[in-house]
Coordinates of C-alpha atoms in Angstrom, one line a residue:
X1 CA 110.1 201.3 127.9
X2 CA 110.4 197.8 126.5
X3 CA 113.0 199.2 124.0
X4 CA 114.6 201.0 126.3
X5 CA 115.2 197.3 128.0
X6 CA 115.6 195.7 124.6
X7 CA 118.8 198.2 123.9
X8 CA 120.3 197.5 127.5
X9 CA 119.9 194.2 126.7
X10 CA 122.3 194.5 123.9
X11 CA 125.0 196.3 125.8
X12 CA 127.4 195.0 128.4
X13 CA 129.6 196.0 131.3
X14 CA 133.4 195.6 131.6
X15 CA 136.8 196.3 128.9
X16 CA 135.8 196.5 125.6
X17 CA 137.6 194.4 123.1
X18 CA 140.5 196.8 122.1
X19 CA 141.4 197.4 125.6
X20 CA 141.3 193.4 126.5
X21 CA 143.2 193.2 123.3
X22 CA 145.7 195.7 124.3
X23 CA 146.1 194.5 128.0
X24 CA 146.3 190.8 127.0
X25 CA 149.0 191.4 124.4
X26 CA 151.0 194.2 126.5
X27 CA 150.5 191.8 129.9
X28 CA 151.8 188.6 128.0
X29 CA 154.6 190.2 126.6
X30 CA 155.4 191.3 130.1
X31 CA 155.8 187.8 131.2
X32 CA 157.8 187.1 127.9
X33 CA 160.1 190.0 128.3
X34 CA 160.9 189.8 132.5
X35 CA 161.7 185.9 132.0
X36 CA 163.9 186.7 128.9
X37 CA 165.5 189.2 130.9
X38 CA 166.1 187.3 133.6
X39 CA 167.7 184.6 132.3
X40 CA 169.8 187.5 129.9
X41 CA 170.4 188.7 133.3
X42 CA 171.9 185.7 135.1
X43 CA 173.9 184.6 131.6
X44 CA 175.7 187.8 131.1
X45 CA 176.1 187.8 134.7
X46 CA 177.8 184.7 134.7
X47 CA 179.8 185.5 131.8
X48 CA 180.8 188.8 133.2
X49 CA 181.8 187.3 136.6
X50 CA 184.0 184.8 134.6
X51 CA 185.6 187.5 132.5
X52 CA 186.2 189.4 135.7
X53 CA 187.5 186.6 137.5
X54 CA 190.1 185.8 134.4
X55 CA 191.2 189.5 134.3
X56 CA 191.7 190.0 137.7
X57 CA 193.7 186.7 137.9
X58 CA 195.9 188.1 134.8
X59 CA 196.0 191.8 136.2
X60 CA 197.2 190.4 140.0
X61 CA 199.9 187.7 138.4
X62 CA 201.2 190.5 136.3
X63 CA 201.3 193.0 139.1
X64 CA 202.7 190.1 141.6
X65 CA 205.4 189.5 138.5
X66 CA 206.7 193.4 138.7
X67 CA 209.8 194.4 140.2
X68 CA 209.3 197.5 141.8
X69 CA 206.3 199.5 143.4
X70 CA 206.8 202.1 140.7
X71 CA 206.1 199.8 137.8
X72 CA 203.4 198.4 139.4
X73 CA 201.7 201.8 140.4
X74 CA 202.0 202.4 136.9
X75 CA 200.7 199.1 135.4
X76 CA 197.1 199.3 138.1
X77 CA 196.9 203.1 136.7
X78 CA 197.3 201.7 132.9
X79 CA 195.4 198.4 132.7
X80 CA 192.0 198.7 131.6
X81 CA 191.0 195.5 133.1
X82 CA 190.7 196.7 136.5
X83 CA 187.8 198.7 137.8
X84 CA 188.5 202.2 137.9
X85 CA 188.8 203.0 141.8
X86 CA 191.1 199.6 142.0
X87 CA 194.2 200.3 143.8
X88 CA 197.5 198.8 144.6
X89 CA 197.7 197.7 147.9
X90 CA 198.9 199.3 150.8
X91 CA 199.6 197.3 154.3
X92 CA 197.2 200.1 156.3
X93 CA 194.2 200.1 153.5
X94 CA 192.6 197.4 154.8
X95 CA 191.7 194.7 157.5
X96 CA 191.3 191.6 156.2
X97 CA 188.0 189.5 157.2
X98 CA 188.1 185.9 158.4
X99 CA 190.4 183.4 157.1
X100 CA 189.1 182.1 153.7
X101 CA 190.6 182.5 150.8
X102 CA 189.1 181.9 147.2
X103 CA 191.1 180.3 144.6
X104 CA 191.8 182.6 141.3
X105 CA 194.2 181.5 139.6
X106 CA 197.5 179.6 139.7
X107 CA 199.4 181.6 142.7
X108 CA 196.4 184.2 143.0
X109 CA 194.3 184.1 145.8
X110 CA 191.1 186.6 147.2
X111 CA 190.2 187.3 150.5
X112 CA 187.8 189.1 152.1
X113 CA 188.8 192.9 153.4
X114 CA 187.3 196.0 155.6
X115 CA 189.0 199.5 153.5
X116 CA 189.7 201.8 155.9
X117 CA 189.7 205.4 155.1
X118 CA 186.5 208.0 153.9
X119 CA 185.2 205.4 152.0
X120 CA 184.7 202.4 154.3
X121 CA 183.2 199.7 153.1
X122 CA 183.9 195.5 151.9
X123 CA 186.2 194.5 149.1
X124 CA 188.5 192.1 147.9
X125 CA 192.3 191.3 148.8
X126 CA 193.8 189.6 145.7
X127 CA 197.5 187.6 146.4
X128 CA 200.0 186.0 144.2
X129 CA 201.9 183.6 145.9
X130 CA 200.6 185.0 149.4
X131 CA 202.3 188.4 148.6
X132 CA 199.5 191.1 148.8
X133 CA 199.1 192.8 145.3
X134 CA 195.5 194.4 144.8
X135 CA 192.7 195.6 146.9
X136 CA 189.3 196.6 145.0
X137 CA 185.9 197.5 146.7
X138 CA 183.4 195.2 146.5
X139 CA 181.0 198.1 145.1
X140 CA 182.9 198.1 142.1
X141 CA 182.3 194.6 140.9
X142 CA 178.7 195.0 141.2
X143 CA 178.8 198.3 138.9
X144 CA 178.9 196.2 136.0
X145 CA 176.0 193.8 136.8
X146 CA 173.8 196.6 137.6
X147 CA 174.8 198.6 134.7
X148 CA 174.1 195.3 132.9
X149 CA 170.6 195.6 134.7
X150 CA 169.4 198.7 134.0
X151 CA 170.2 197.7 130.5
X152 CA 168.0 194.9 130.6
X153 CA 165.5 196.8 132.2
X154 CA 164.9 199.7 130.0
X155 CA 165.1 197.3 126.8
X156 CA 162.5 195.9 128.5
X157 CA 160.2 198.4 129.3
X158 CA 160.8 199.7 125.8
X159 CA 159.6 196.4 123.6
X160 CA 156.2 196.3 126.0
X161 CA 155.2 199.9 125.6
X162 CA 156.0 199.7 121.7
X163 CA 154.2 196.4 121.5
X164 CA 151.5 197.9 123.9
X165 CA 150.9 200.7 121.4
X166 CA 151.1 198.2 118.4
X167 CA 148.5 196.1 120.2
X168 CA 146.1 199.0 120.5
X169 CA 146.5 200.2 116.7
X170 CA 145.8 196.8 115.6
X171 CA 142.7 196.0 117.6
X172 CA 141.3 199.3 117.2
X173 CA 141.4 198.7 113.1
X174 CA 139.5 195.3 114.6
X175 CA 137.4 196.4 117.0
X176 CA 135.8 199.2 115.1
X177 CA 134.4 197.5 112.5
X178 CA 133.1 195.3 115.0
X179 CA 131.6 198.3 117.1
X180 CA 129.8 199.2 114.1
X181 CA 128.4 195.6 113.2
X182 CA 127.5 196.0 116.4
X183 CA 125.4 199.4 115.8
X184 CA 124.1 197.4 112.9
X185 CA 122.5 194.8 114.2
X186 CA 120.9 197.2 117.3
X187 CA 119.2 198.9 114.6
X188 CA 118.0 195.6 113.0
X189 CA 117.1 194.3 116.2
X190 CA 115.1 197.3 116.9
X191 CA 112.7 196.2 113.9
X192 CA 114.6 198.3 111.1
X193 CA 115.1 195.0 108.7
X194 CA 115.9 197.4 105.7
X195 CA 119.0 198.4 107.5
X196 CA 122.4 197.2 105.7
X197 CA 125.7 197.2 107.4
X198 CA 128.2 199.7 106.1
X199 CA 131.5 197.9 107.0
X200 CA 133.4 197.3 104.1
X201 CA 136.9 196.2 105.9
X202 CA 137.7 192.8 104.0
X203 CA 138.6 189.4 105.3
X204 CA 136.2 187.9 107.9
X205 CA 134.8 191.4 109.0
X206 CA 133.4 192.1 106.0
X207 CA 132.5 187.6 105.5
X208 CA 130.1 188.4 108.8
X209 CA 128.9 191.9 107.3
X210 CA 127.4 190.3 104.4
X211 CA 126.0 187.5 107.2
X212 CA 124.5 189.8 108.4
X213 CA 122.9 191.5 105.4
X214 CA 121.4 188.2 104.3
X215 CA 120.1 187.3 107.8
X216 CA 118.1 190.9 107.4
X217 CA 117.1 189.8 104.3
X218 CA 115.8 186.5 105.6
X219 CA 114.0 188.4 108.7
X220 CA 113.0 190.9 106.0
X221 CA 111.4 188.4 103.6
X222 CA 110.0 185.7 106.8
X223 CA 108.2 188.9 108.6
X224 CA 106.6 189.7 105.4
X225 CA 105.4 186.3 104.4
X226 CA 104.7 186.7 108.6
X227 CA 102.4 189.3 107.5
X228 CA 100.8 188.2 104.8
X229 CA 100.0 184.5 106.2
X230 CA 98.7 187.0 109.0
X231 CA 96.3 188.8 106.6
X232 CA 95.5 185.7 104.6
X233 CA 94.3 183.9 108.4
X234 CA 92.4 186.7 109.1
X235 CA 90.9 186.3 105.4
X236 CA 89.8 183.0 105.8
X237 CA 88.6 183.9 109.1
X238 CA 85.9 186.3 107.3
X239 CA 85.0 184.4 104.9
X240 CA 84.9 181.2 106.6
X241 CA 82.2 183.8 108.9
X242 CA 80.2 184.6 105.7
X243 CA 80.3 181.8 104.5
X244 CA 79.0 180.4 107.7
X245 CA 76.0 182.9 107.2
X246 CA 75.6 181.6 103.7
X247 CA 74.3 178.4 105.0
X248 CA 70.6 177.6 104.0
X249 CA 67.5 178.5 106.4
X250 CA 65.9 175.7 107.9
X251 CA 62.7 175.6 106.4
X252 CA 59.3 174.0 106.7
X253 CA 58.5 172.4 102.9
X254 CA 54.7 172.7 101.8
X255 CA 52.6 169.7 102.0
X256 CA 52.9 166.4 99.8
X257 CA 56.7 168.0 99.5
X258 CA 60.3 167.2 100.7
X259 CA 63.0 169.5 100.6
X260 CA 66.9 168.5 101.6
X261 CA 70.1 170.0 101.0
X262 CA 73.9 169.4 102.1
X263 CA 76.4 172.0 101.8
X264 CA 80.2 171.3 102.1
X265 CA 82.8 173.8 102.2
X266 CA 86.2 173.0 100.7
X267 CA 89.7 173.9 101.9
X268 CA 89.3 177.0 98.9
X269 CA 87.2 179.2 101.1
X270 CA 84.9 180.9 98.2
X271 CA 81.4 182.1 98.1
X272 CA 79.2 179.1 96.4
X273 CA 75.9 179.1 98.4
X274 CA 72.3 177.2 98.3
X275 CA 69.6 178.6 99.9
X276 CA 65.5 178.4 100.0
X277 CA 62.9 181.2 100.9
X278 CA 59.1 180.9 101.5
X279 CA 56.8 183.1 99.6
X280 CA 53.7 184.5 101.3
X281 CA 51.4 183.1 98.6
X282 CA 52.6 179.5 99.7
X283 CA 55.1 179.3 96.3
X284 CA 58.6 178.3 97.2
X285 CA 62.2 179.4 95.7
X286 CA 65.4 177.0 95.9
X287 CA 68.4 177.9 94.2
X288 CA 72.1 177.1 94.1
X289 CA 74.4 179.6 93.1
X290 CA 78.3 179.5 92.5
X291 CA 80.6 182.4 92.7
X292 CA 83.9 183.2 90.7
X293 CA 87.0 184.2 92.5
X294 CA 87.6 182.5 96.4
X295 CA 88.7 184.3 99.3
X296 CA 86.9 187.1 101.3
X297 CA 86.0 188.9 97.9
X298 CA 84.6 185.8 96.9
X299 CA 82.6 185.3 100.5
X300 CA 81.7 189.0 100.1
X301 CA 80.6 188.4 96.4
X302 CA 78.3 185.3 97.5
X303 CA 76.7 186.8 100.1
X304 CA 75.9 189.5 98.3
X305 CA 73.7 187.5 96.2
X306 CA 72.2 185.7 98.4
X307 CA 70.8 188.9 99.8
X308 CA 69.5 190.2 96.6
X309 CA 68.1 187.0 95.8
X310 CA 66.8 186.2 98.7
X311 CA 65.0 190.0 98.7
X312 CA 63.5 189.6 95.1
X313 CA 62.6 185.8 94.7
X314 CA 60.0 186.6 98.6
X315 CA 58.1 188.6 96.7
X316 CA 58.3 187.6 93.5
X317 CA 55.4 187.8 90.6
X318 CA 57.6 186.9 87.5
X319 CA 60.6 184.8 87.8
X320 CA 62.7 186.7 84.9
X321 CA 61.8 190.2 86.2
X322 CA 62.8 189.0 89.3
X323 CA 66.4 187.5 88.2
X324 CA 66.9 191.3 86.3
X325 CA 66.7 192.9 88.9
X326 CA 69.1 190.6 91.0
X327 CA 71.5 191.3 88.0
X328 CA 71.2 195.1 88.0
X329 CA 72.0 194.9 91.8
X330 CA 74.8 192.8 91.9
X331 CA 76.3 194.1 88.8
X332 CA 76.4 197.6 90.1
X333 CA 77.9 196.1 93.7
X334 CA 80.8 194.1 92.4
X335 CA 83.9 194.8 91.2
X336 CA 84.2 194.1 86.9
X337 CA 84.9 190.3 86.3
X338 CA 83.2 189.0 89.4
X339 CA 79.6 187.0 88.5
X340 CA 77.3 184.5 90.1
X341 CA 76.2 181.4 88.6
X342 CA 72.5 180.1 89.4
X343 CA 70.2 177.6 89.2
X344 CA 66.3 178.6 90.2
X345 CA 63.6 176.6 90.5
X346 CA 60.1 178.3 91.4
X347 CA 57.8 175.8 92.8
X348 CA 53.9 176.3 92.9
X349 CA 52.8 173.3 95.3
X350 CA 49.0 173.9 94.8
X351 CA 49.4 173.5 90.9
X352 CA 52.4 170.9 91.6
X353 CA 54.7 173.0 88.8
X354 CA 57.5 174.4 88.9
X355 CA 59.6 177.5 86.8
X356 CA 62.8 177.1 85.9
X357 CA 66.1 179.4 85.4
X358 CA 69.7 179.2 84.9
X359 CA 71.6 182.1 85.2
X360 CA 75.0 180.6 83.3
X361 CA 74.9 177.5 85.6
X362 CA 77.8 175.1 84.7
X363 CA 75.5 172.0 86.0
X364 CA 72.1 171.5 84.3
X365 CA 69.1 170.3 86.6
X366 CA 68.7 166.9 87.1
X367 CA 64.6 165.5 86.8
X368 CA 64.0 162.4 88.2
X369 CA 61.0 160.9 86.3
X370 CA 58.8 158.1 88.5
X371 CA 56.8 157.6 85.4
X372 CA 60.0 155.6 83.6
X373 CA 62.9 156.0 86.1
X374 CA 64.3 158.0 83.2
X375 CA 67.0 161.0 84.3
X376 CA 66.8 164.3 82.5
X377 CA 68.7 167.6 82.6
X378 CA 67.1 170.7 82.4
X379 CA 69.2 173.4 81.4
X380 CA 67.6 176.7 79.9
X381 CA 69.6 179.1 78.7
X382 CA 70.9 182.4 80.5
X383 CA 74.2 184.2 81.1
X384 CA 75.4 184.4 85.1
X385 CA 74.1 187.0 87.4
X386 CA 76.4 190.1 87.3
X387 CA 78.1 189.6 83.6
X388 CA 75.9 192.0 81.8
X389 CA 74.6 195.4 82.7
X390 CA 71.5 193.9 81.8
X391 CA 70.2 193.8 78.2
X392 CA 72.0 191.0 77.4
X393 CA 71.0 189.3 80.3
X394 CA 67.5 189.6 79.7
X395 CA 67.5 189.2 76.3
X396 CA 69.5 185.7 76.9
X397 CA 67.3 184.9 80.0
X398 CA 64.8 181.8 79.3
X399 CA 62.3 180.1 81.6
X400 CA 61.3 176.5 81.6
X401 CA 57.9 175.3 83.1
X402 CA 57.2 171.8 83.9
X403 CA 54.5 170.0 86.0
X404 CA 55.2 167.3 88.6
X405 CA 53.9 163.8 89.5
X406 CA 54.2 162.2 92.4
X407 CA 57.7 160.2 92.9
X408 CA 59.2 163.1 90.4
X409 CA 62.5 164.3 92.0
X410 CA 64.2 167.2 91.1
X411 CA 68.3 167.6 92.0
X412 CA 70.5 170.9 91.9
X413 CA 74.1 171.1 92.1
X414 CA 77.0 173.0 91.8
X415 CA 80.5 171.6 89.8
X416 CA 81.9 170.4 93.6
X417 CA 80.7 166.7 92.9
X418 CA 81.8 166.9 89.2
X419 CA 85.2 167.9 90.0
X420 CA 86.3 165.6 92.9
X421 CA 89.4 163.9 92.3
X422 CA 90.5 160.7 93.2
X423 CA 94.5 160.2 94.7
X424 CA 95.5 159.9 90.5
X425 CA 93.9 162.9 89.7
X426 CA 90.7 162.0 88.2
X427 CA 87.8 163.5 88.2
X428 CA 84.5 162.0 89.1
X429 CA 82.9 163.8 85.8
X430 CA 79.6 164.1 84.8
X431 CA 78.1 160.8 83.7
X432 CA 79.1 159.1 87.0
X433 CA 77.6 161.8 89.0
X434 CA 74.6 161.4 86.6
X435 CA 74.5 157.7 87.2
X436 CA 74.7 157.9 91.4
X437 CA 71.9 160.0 91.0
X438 CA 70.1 157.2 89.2
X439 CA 70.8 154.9 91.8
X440 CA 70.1 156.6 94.7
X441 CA 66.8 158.5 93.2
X442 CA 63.9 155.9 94.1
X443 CA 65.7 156.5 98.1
X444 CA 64.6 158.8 100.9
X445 CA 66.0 162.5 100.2
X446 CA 68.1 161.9 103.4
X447 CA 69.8 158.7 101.8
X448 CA 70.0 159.9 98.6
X449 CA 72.2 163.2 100.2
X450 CA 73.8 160.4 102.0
X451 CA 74.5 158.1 99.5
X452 CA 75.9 160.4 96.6
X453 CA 78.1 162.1 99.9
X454 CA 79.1 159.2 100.5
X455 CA 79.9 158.0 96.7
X456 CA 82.2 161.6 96.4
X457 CA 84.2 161.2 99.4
X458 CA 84.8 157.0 98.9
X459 CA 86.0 158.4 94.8
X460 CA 88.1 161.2 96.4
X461 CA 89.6 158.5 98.9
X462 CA 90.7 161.4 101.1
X463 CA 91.8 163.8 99.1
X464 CA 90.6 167.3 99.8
X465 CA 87.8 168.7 98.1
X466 CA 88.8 171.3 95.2
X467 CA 85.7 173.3 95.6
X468 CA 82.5 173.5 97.5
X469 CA 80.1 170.7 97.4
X470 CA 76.3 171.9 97.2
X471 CA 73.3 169.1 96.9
X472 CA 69.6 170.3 96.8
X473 CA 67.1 167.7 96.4
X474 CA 63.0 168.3 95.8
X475 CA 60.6 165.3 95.7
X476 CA 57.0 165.4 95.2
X477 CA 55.8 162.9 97.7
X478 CA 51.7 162.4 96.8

């Protein structure tokens, strides 16, 4: 139905444009022709009434001039001047009309007559020197002038019909191709943006075909990038979703312990996660994990891991067996080329130690020591989650086991901090980062969070973060 309404839309009522064509030219050329006409019409009519006048005055001097009726019977029969039912006069012809007289000629006069007779009727009494010469009917004067007339007339009616038929040739060459440009751009209006015109007529016809053609192409190419910002929104829309659900549990941290974390998303929606999880023999698991590739498959990716993680480390009995399995899992899940990056720390509270594994995380742990106020790194070694079937993984895997004191901090992150970039494009690198931990590590876990946020965002100066920022801070407290 809405179509339906569309394509009346595009049609109109009334003459199309070869028939306003034709009865513009043909009614203009009307007006042309009856004025030209009429003013041929009233010239020749003045010129024939001035011929007639001057032949008439000739014929009636000459006849006036003869010396017998004889002769002059012969000269009204001979002259080819006269009208051809002119005759010479006769006393009981006529009855002459009034009293006027019009001036001819030198001698020749004409004066208004009734013929008597079958034929009846007005005409002319012509006189040289007041002696009656020639009578004529008045009918046969006009014969010429209507003649003249007709003439015009049918010359007249002849150039507006040919011009009328000229006139509808030319604009139906026009309008055709119009009619089908037309047609065109229905069918491109009805959503058919592949559609090409097939008017080829030259000149400006063909100037607005190939218009046309390019605004399809522009429709063509801005409903596809329509499309595909369409799909990439609705991307970003799921993964903006998981990567809501990626955001770490809110959990209770054992005693003598404290536990924070920030997590901030960048504008490149991707899958990088941090997340804790509780085990039932009072042990606790943080980790922070980065994923490779952004988008929805990274989300997907990210989340993925967080699930098998998340499964294995609750109940876990050996860190490393743990960690295989998470890589024999994800990398029968994922797609070839797609890994996850992490960084696990296994905390026994009751013995105050901790294990420690990194899974081909970029970013080495940071230890805090109270003892000097020294800062470490940790980094054991490990490929990321995913890369390897699993041999290789657990043949590269490593585990690191320290112990605690009170005041000892550790700090996990992903590359987000390392890679912020100021407005001239430089990043804040490791040995900064590394110092701002220094500084801020004798601080509350809340105001060291705080502080190194702080620190990123015043070195980025409002530029947006090129990846996702994740901060997770563990402090032995007594």
């Amino acid at each position: 139905m809405a179509r339906g309404r569309r394509d009346s839309e595009l049609r109109v009522g009334g003459l199309k444009l070869w028939a306003r064509f034709t009865l513009s030219v043909s009614l203009a050329l009307a007006v042309v022709m009856a004025l030209a006409g009429y003013l041929l019409h009233s010239a020749t009519t003045d010129i024939s009434r001035a011929l007639e006048r001057a032949a008439m005055t000739e014929a009636v001097e000459g006849f006036g001039r003869a010396l017998d009726r004889k002769t002059l019977e012969s000269l009204v029969t001979e002259d080819t001047r006269l009208p051809g039912d002119a005759s010479f006069y006769r006393p009981r012809d006529h009855e002459v009309i009034g009293s006027g007289a019009v001036k001819m000629g030198e001698g020749v006069l004409r004066r208004s007559v009734r013929l008597r007779g079958d034929g009846g009727g007005d005409g002319w009494l012509y006189t040289w020197r007041n002696k009656p010469v020639l009578v004529t009917p008045e009918s046969s004067q006009g014969q010429l002038r209507r003649g003249l007339l007709g003439l015009i007339l049918g010359v007249t009616l002849t150039v507006i019909l040919a011009a009328a038929l000229v006139a509808w040739i030319v604009s139906g060459q026009v309008s055709r191709p119009l009619e089908e440009l037309i047609e065109d751009i229905r069918q491109i209006a009805r959503g058919d943006l592949r559609h090409r015109t097939r008017v080829r007529a030259g000149g400006e016809v063909e100037l607005l075909a190939r218009t046309i053609d390019r605004m399809a192409d522009s429709l063509e190419e801005a409903q596809e990038a329509e499309l595909e910002l369409a799909v990439r929104e609705r991307e970003m829309e799921v993964a903006a979703e998981v990567r809501e659900a990626l955001l770490p549990t809110a959990i209770t941290p054992p005693a003598g312990y404290e536990v924070g974390s920030i997590h901030e998303p960048s504008q490149r929606t991707g899958g990088d996660f941090l997340d804790t999880v509780s085990l039932a023999d009072g042990r606790l698991a943080l980790f922070v994990c980065e994923v490779s590739g952004a988008g929805v498959p990274g989300a997907l990716v990210g989340a993925t891991a967080r699930s098998y993680l998340r499964g294995e480390l609750s109940r876990c009995t050996d860190l490393a067996q743990a960690l295989a399995q998470v890589n024999r899992d994800l990398g029968r899940d994922v797609r070839a080329g797609m890994y996850v990056t992490a960084l696990v720390i296994l905390l026994d509270p009751a013995q105050h130690r901790v294990q420690i594994a990194c899974a081909g995380h970029k970013v080495p742990l940071l230890r805090c020591s109270a003892a000097d106020g020294k800062l470490r790194t940790v980094q054991p070694e490990g490929i990321a989650l995913g890369f390897d079937p699993g041999p290789v993984f657990e043949r590269s895997l490593s585990i690191t086991d320290i112990s605690l004191a009170p005041g000892d901090r550790l700090l996990a992150t992903n590359r987000g901090p390392l890679v912020a970039c100021s407005p001239e494009g430089e990043e804040l690198g490791e040995q900064r980062f590394f110092r701002l931990v220094r500084a801020y590590a004798d601080e509350s876990t809340d105001e060291l969070l705080l502080g190194l946020g702080t620190a990123i965002e015043s070195h980025a100066d409002g530029q947006p973060l090129s990846a996702d920022l994740s901060l997770l801070s563990l402090i032995r407290k007594v």
